[in-house]
Tab-separated table of C-alpha atoms in Angstrom:
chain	number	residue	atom	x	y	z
A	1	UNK	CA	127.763	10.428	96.202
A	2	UNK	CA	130.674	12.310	94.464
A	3	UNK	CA	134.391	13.005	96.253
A	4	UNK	CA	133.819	16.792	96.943
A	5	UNK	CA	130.410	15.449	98.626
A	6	UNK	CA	132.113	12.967	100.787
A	7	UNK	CA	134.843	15.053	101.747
A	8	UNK	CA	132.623	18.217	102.637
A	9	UNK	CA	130.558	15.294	104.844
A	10	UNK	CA	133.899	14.239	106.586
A	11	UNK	CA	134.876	17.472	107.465
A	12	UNK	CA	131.478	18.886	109.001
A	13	UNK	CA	131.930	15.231	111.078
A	14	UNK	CA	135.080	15.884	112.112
A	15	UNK	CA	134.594	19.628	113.518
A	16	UNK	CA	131.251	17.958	114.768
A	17	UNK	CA	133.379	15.639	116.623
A	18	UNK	CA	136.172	18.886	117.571
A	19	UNK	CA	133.390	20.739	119.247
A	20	UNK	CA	131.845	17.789	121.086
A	21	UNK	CA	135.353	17.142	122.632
A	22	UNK	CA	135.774	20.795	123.971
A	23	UNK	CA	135.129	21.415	127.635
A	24	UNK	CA	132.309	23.352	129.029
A	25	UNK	CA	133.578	26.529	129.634
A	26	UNK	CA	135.000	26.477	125.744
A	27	UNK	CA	132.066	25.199	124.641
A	28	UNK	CA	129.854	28.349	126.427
A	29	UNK	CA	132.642	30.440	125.285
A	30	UNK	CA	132.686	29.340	121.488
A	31	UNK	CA	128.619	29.867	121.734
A	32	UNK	CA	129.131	33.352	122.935
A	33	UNK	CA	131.290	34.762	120.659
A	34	UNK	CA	128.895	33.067	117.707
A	35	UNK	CA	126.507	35.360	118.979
A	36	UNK	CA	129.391	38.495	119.061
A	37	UNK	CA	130.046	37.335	115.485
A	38	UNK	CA	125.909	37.685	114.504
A	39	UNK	CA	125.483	40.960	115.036
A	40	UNK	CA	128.112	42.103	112.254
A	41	UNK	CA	125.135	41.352	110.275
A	42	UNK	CA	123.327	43.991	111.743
A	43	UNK	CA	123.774	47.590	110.094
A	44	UNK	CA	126.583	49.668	110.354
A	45	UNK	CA	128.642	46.810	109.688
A	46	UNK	CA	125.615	45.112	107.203
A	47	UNK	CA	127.652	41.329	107.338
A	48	UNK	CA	124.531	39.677	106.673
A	49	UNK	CA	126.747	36.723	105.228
A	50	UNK	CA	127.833	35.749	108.231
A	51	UNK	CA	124.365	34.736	109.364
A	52	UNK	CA	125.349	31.917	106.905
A	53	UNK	CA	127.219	30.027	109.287
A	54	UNK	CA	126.347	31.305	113.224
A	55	UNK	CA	122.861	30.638	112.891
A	56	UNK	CA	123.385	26.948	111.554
A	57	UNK	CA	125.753	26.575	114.357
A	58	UNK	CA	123.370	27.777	116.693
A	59	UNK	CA	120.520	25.690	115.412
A	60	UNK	CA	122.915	22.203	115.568
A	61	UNK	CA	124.306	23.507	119.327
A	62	UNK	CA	120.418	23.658	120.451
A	63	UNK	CA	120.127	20.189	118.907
A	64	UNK	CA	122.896	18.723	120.736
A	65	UNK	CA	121.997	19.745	124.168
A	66	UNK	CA	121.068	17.071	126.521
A	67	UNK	CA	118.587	18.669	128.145
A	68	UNK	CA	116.420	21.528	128.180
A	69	UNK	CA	118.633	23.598	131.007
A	70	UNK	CA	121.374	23.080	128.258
A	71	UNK	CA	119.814	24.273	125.454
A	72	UNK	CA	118.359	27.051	127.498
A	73	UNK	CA	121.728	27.946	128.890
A	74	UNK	CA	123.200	28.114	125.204
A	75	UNK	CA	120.302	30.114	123.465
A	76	UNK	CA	121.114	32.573	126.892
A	77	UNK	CA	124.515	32.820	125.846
A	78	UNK	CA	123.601	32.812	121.987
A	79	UNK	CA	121.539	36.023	122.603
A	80	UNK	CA	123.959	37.861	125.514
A	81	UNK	CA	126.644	37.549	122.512
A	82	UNK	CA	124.452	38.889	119.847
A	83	UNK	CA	122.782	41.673	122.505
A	84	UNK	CA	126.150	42.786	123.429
A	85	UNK	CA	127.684	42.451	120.151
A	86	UNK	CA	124.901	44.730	118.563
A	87	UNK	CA	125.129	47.521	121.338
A	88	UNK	CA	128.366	49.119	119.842
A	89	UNK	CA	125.683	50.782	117.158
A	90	UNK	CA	123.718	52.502	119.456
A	91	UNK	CA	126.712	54.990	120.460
A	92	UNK	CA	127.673	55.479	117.259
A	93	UNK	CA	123.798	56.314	115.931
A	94	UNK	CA	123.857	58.879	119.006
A	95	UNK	CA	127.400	60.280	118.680
């Protein structure tokens, strides 16, 4: 394994390790506004980079829940985030 392999592997552990610390109302919060952050990959905005890193995020916070009511409760707040993050195009298709 070269440096710039174990350094990129230290530093996804240690954000791992940031975002296990958080409490659960940052944690739900941080989850949410992935989901905000999603649908600038949605036209008008057309971010589709940014699918890149939420949707990993999202996969490894469903794999870290304890339980099923966990992971349930953060796909819910996944997809309220995305849903009302992806509303703002509807007004301006109609206006």
């Amino acid at each position: 394994m070269t440096k710039t392999e174990k350094a990129a592997q230290q530093k996804s552990a240690d954000m791992a390790d940031v975002i296990a610390e958080m409490s659960p109302l940052r944690h739900c919060l941080l989850i949410f506004a992935v989901g905000l952050v999603t649908a600038l990959a949605m036209p008008p905005a057309g971010l589709f980079f940014v699918l890149w890193g939420t949707l990993p995020f999202f996969y490894l916070t469903l794999t870290d829940a304890a339980s099923r009511k966990q992971a349930f409760l953060r796909g819910w707040l996944f997809g309220a985030g995305f849903f009302l993050g992806g509303l703002f195009w509807v007004t301006h298709a109609l206006f």
